[in-house]
mmCIF file of N, CA and C in Angstrom:
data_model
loop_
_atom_site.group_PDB
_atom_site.id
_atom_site.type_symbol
_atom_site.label_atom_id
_atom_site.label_comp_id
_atom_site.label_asym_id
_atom_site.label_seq_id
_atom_site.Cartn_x
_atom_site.Cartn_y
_atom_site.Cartn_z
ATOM 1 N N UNK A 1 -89.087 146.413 -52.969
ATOM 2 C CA UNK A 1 -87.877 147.186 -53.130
ATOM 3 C C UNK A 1 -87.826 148.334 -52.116
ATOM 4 N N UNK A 2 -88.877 148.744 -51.783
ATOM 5 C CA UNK A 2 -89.061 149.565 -50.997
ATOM 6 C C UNK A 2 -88.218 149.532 -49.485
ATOM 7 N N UNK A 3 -88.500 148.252 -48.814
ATOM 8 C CA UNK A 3 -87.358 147.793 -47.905
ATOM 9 C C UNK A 3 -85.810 148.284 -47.993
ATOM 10 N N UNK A 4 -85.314 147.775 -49.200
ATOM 11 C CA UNK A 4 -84.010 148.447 -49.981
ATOM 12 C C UNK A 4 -84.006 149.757 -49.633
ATOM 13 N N UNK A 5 -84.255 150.448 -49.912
ATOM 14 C CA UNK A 5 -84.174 152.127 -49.515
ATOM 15 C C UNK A 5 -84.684 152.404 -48.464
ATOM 16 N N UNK A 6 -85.245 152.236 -47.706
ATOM 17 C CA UNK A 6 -85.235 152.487 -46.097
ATOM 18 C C UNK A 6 -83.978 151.854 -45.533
ATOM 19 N N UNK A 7 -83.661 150.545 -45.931
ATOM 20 C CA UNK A 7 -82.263 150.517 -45.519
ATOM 21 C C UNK A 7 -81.073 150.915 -45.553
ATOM 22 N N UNK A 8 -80.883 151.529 -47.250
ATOM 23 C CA UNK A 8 -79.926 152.587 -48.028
ATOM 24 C C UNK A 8 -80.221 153.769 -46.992
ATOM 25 N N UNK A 9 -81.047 154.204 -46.892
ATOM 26 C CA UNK A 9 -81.196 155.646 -45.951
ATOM 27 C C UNK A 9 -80.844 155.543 -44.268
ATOM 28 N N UNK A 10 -80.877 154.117 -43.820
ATOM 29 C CA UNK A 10 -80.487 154.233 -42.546
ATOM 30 C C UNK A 10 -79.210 154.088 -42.703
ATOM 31 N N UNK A 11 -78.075 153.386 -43.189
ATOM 32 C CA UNK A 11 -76.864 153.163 -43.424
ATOM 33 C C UNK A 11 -76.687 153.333 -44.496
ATOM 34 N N UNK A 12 -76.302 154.257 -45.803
ATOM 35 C CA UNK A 12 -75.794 153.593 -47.217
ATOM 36 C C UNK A 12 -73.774 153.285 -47.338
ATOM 37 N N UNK A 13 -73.929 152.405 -46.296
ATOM 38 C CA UNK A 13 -72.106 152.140 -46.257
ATOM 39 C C UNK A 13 -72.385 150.392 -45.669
ATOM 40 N N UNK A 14 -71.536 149.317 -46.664
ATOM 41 C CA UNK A 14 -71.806 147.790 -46.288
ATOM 42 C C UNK A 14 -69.948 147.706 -45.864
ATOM 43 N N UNK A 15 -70.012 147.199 -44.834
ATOM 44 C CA UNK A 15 -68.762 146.792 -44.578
ATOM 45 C C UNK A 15 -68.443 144.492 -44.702
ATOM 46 N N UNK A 16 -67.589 144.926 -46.218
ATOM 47 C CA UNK A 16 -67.705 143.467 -46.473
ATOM 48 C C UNK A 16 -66.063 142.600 -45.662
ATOM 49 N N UNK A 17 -66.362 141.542 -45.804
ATOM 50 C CA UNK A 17 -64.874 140.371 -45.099
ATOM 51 C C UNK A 17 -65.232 139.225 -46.131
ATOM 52 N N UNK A 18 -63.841 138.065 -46.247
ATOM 53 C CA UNK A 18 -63.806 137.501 -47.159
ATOM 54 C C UNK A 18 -64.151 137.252 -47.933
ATOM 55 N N UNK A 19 -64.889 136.866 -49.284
ATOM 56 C CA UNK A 19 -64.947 136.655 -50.516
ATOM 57 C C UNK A 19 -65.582 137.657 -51.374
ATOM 58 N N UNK A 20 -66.308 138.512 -50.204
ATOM 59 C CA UNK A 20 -66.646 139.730 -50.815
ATOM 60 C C UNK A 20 -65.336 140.910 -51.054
ATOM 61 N N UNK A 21 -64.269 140.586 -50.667
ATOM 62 C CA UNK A 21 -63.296 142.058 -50.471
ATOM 63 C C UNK A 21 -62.954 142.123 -51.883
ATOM 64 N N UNK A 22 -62.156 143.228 -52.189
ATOM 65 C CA UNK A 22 -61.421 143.240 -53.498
ATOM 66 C C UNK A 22 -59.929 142.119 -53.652
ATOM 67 N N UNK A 23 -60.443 141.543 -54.924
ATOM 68 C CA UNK A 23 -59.561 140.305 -55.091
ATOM 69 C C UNK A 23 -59.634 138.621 -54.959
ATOM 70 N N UNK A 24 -61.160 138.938 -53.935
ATOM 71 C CA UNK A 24 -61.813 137.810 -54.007
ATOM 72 C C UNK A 24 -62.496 137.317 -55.159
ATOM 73 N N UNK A 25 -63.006 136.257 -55.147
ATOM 74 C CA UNK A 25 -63.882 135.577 -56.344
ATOM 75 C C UNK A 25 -65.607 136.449 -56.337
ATOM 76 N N UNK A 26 -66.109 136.826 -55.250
ATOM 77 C CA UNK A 26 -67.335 137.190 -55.143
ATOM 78 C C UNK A 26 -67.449 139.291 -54.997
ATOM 79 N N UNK A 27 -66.325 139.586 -55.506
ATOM 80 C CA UNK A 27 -66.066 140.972 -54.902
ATOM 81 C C UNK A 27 -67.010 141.608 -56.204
ATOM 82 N N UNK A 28 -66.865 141.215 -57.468
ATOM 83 C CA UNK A 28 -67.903 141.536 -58.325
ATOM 84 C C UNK A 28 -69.253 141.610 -58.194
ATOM 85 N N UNK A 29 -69.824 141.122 -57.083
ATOM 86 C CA UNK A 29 -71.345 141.721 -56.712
ATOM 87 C C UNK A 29 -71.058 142.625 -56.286
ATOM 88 N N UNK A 30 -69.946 143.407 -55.908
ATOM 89 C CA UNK A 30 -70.148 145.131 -55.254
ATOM 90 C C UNK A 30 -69.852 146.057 -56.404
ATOM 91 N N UNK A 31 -69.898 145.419 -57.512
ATOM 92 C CA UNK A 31 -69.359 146.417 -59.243
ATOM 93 C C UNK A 31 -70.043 148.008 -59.066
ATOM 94 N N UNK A 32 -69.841 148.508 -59.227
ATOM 95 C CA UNK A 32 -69.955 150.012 -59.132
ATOM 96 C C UNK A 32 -70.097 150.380 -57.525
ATOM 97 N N UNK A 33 -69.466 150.307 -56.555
ATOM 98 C CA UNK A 33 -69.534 150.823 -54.961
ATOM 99 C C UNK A 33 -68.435 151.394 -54.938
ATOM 100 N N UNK A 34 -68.405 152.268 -54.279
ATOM 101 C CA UNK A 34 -66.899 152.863 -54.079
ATOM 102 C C UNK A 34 -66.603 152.787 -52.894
ATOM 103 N N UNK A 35 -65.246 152.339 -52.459
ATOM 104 C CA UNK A 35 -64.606 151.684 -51.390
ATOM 105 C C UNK A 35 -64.170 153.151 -50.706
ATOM 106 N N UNK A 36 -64.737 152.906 -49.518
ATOM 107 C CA UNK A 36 -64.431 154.256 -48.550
ATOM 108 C C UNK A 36 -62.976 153.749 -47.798
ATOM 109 N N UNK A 37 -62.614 152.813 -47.824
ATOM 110 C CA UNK A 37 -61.588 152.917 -47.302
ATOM 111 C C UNK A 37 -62.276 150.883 -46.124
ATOM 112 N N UNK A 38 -60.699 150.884 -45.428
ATOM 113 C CA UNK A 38 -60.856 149.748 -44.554
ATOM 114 C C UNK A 38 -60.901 150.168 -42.763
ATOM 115 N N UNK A 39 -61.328 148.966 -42.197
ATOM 116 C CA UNK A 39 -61.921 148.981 -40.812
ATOM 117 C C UNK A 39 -61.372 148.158 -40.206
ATOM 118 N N UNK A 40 -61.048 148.169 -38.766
ATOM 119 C CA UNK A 40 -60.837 146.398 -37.985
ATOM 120 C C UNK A 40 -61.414 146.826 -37.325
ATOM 121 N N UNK A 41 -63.134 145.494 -37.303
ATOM 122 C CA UNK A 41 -63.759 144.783 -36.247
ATOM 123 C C UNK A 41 -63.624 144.066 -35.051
ATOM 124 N N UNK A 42 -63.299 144.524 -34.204
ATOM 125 C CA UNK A 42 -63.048 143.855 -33.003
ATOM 126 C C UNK A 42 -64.049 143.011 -32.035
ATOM 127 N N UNK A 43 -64.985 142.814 -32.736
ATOM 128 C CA UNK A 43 -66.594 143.085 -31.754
ATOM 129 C C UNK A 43 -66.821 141.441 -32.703
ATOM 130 N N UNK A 44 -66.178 140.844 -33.447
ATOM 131 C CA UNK A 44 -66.671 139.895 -34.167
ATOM 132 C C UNK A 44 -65.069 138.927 -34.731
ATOM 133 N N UNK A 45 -65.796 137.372 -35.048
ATOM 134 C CA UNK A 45 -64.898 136.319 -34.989
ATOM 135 C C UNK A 45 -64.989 135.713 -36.172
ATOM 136 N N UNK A 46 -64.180 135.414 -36.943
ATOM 137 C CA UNK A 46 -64.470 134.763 -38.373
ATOM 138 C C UNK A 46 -64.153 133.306 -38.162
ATOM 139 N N UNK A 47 -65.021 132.550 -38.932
ATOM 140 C CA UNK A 47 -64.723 130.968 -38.541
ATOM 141 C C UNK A 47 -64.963 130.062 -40.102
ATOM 142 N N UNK A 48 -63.835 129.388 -39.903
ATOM 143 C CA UNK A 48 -63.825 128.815 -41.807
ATOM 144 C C UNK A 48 -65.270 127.737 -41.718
ATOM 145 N N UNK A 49 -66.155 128.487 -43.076
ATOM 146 C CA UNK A 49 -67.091 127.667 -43.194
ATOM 147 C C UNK A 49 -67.072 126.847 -44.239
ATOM 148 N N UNK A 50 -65.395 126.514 -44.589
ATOM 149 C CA UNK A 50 -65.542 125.929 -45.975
ATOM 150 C C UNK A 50 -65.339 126.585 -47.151
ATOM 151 N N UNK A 51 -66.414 126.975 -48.069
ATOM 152 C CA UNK A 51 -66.374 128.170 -49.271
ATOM 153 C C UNK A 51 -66.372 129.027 -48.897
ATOM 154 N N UNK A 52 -66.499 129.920 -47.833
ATOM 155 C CA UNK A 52 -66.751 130.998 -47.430
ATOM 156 C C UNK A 52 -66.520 131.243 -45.452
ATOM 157 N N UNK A 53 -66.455 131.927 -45.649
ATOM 158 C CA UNK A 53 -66.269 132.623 -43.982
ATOM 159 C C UNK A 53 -67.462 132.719 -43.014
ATOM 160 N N UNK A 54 -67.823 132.487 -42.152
ATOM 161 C CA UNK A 54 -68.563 133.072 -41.399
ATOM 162 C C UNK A 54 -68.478 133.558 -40.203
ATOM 163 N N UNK A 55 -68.750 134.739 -39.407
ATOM 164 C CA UNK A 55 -68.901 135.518 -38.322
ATOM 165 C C UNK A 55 -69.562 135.258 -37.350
ATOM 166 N N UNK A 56 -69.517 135.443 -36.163
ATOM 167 C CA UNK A 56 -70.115 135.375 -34.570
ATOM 168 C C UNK A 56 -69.470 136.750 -33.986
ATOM 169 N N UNK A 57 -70.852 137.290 -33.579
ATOM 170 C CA UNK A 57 -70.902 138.546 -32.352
ATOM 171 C C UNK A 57 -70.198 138.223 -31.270
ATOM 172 N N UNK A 58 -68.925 137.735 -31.711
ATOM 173 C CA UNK A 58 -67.673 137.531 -30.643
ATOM 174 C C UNK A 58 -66.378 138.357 -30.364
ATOM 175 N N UNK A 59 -65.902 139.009 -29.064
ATOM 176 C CA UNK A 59 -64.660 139.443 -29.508
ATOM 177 C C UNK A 59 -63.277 138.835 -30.026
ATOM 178 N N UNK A 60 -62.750 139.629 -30.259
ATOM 179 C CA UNK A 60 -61.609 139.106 -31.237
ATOM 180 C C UNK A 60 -60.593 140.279 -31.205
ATOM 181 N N UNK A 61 -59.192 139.888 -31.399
ATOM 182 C CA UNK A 61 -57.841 140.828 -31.946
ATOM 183 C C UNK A 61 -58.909 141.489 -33.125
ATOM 184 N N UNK A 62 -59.536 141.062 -33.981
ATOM 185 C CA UNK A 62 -59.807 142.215 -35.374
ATOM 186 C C UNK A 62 -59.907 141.512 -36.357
ATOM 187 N N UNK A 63 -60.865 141.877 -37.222
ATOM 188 C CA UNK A 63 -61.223 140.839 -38.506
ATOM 189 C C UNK A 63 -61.466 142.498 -39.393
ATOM 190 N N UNK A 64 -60.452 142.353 -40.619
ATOM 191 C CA UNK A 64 -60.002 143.639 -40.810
ATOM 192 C C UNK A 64 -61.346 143.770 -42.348
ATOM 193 N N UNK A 65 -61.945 144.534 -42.291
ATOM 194 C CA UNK A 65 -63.136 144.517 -43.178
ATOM 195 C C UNK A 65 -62.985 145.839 -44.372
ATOM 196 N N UNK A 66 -63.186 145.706 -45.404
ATOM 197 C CA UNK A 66 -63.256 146.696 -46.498
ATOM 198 C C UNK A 66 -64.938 147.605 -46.405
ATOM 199 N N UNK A 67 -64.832 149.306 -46.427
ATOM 200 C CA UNK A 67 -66.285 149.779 -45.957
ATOM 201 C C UNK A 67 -66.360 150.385 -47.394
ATOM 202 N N UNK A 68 -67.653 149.817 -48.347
ATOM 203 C CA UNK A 68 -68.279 150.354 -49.638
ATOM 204 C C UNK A 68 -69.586 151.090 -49.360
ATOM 205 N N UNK A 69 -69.201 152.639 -49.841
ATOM 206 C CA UNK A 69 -70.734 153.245 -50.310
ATOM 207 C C UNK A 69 -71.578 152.749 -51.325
ATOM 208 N N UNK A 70 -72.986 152.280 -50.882
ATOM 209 C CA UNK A 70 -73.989 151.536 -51.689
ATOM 210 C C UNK A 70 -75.340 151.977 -51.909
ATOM 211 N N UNK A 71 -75.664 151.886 -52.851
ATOM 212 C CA UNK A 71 -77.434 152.284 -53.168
ATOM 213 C C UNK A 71 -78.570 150.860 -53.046
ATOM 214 N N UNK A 72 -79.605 151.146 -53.493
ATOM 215 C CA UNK A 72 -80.690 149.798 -52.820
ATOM 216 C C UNK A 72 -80.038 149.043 -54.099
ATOM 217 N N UNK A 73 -79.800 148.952 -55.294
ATOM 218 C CA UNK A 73 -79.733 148.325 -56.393
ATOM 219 C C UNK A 73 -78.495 147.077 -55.700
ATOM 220 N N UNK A 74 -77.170 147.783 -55.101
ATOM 221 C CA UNK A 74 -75.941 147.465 -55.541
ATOM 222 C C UNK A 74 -76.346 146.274 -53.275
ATOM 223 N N UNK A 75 -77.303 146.853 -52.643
ATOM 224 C CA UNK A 75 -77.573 145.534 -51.538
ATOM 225 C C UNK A 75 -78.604 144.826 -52.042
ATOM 226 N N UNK A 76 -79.344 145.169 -52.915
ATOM 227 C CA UNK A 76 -80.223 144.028 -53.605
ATOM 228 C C UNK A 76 -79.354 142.545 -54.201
ATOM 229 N N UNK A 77 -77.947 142.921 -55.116
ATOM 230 C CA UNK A 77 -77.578 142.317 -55.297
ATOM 231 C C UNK A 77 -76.845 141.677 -54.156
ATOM 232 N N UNK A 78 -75.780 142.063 -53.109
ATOM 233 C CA UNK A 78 -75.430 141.402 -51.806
ATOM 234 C C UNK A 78 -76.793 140.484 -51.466
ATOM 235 N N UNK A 79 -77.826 140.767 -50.809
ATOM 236 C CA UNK A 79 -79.014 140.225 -51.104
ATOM 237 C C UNK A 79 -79.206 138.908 -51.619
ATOM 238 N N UNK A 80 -79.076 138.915 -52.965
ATOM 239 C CA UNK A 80 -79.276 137.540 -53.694
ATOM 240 C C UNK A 80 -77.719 136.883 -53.342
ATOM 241 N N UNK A 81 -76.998 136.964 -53.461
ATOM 242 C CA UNK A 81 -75.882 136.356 -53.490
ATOM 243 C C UNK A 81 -76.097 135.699 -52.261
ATOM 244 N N UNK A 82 -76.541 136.581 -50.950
ATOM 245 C CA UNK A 82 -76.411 135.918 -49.380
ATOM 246 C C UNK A 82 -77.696 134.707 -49.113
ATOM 247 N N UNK A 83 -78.346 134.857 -50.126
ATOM 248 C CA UNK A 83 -80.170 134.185 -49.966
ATOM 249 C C UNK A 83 -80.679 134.885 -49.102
ATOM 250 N N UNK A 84 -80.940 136.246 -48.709
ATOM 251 C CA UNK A 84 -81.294 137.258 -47.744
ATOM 252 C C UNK A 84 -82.717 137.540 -48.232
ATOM 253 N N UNK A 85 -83.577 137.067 -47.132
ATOM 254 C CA UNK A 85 -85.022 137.396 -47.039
ATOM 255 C C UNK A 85 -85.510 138.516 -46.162
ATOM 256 N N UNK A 86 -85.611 139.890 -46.457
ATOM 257 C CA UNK A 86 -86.175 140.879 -45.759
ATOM 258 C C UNK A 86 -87.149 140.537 -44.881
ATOM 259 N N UNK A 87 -88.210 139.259 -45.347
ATOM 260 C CA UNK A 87 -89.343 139.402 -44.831
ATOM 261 C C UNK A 87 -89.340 138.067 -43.384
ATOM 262 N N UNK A 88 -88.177 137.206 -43.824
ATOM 263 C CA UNK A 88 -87.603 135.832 -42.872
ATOM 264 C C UNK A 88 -85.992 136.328 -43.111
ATOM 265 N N UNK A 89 -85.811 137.143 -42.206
ATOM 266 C CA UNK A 89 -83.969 137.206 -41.905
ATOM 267 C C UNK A 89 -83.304 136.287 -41.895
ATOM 268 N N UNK A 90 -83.986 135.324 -40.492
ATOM 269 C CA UNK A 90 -83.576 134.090 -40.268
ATOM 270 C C UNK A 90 -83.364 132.946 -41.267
ATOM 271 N N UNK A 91 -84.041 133.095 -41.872
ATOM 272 C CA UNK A 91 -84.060 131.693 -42.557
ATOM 273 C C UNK A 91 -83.276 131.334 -43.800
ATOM 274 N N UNK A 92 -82.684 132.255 -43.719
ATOM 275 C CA UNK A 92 -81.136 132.271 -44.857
ATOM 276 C C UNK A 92 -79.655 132.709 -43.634
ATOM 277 N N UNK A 93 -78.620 132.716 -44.594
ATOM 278 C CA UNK A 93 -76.937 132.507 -43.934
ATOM 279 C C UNK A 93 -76.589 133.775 -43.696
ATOM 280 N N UNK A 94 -77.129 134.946 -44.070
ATOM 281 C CA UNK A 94 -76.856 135.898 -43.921
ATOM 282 C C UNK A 94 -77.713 136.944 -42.780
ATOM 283 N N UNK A 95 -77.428 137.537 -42.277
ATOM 284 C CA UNK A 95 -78.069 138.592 -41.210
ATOM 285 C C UNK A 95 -77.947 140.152 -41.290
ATOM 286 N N UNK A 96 -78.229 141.046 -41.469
ATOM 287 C CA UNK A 96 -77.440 142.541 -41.643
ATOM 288 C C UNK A 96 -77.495 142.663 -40.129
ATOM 289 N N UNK A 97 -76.390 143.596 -39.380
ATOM 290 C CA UNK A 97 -76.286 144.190 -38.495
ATOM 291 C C UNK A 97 -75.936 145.803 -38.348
ATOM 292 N N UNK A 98 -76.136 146.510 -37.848
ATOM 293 C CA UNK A 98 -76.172 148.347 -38.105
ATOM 294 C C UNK A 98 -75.085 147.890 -36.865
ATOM 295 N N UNK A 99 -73.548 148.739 -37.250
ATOM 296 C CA UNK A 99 -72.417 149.183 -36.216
ATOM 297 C C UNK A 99 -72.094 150.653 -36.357
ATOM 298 N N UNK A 100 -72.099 150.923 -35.398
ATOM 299 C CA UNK A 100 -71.233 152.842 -35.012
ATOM 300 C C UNK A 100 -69.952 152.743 -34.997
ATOM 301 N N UNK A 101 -68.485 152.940 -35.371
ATOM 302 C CA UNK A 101 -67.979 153.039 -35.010
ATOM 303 C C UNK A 101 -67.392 154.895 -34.163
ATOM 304 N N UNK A 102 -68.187 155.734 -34.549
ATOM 305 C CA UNK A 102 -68.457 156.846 -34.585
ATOM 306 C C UNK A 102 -69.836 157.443 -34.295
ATOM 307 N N UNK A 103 -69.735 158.505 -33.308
ATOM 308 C CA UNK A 103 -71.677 158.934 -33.231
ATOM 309 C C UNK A 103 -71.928 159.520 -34.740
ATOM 310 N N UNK A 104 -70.996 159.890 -35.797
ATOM 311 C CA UNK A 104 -71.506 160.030 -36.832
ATOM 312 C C UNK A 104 -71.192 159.118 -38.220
ATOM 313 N N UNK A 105 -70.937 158.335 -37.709
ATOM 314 C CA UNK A 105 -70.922 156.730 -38.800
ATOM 315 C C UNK A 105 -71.989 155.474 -38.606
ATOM 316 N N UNK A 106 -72.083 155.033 -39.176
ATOM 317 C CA UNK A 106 -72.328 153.578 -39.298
ATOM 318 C C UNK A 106 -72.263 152.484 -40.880
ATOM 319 N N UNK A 107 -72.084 151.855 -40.339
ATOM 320 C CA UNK A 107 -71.768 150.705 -40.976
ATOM 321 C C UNK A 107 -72.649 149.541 -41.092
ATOM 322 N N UNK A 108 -73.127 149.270 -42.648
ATOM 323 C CA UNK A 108 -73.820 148.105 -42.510
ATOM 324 C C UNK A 108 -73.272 146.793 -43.236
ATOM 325 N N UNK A 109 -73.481 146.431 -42.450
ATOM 326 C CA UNK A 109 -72.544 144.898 -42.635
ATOM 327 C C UNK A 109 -73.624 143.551 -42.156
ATOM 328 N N UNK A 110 -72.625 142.661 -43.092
ATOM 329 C CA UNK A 110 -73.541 141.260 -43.058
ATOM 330 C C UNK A 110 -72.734 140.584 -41.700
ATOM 331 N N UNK A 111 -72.865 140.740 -41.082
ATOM 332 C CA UNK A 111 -71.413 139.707 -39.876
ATOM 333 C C UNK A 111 -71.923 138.321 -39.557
ATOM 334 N N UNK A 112 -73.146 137.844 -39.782
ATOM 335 C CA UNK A 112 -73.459 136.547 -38.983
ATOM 336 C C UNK A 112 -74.412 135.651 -39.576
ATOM 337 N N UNK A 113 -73.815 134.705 -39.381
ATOM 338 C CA UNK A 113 -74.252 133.038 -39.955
ATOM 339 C C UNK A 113 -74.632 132.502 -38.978
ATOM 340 N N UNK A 114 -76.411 132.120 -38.986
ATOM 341 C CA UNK A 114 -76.630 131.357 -38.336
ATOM 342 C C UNK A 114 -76.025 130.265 -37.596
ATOM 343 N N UNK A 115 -75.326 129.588 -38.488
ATOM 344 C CA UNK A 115 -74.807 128.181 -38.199
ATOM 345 C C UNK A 115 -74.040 128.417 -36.816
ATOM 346 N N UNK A 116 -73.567 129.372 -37.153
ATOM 347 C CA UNK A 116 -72.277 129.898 -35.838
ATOM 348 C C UNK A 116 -72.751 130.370 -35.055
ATOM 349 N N UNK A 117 -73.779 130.727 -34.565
ATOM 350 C CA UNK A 117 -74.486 131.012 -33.142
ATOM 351 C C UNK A 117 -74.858 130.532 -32.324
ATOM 352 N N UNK A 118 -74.672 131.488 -30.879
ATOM 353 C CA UNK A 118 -74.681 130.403 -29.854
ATOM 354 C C UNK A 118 -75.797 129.800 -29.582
#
């Protein structure tokens, strides 16, 4: 768990896109986060994976993302939902990436699926 909170302390803000947003079917793994407000990503490409969406470190017009303040508990759960292995990144669908949009912001967000890389 410990991992969890070194990560909460480098970013505690997850910037989610499809099924995670509010209104989706999966937005209930973010139950108690409070929504700071929304973002457009320009730096990344959404591509239908079927049930779900997935991302490539591609540019793009904007893939417009919802940004939630989070504690280790509330990315533990993102976490299980993504099959996210701290200790093998790789080897699950999910990836975290740290973005600035600001020298005093950042944003942590899941953006990339293996499958979709070059």
């Amino acid at each position: 768990m410990n991992h969890l909170h070194q990560a909460i302390q480098r970013c505690p803000r997850v910037a989610v896109y499809g099924t995670l947003k509010h209104g989706h079917r999966n937005h209930h793994w973010l139950n108690g986060a409070d929504m700071l407000g929304q973002d457009r990503l320009t730096g990344i490409t959404l591509y239908d994976l079927g049930p779900y969406p997935g991302a490539k470190l591609t540019p793009s017009t904007g893939v417009t993302v919802e940004v939630y303040a989070i504690n280790a508990e509330q990315l533990a759960r993102l976490d299980q939902l993504e099959g996210y292995f701290h200790h093998a990144p790789s080897q699950g669908l999910y990836n975290r990436s740290y973005w600035s949009g600001r020298p005093d912001d950042c944003s942590f967000r899941p953006p990339t699926d293996p499958s979709v890389r070059d």
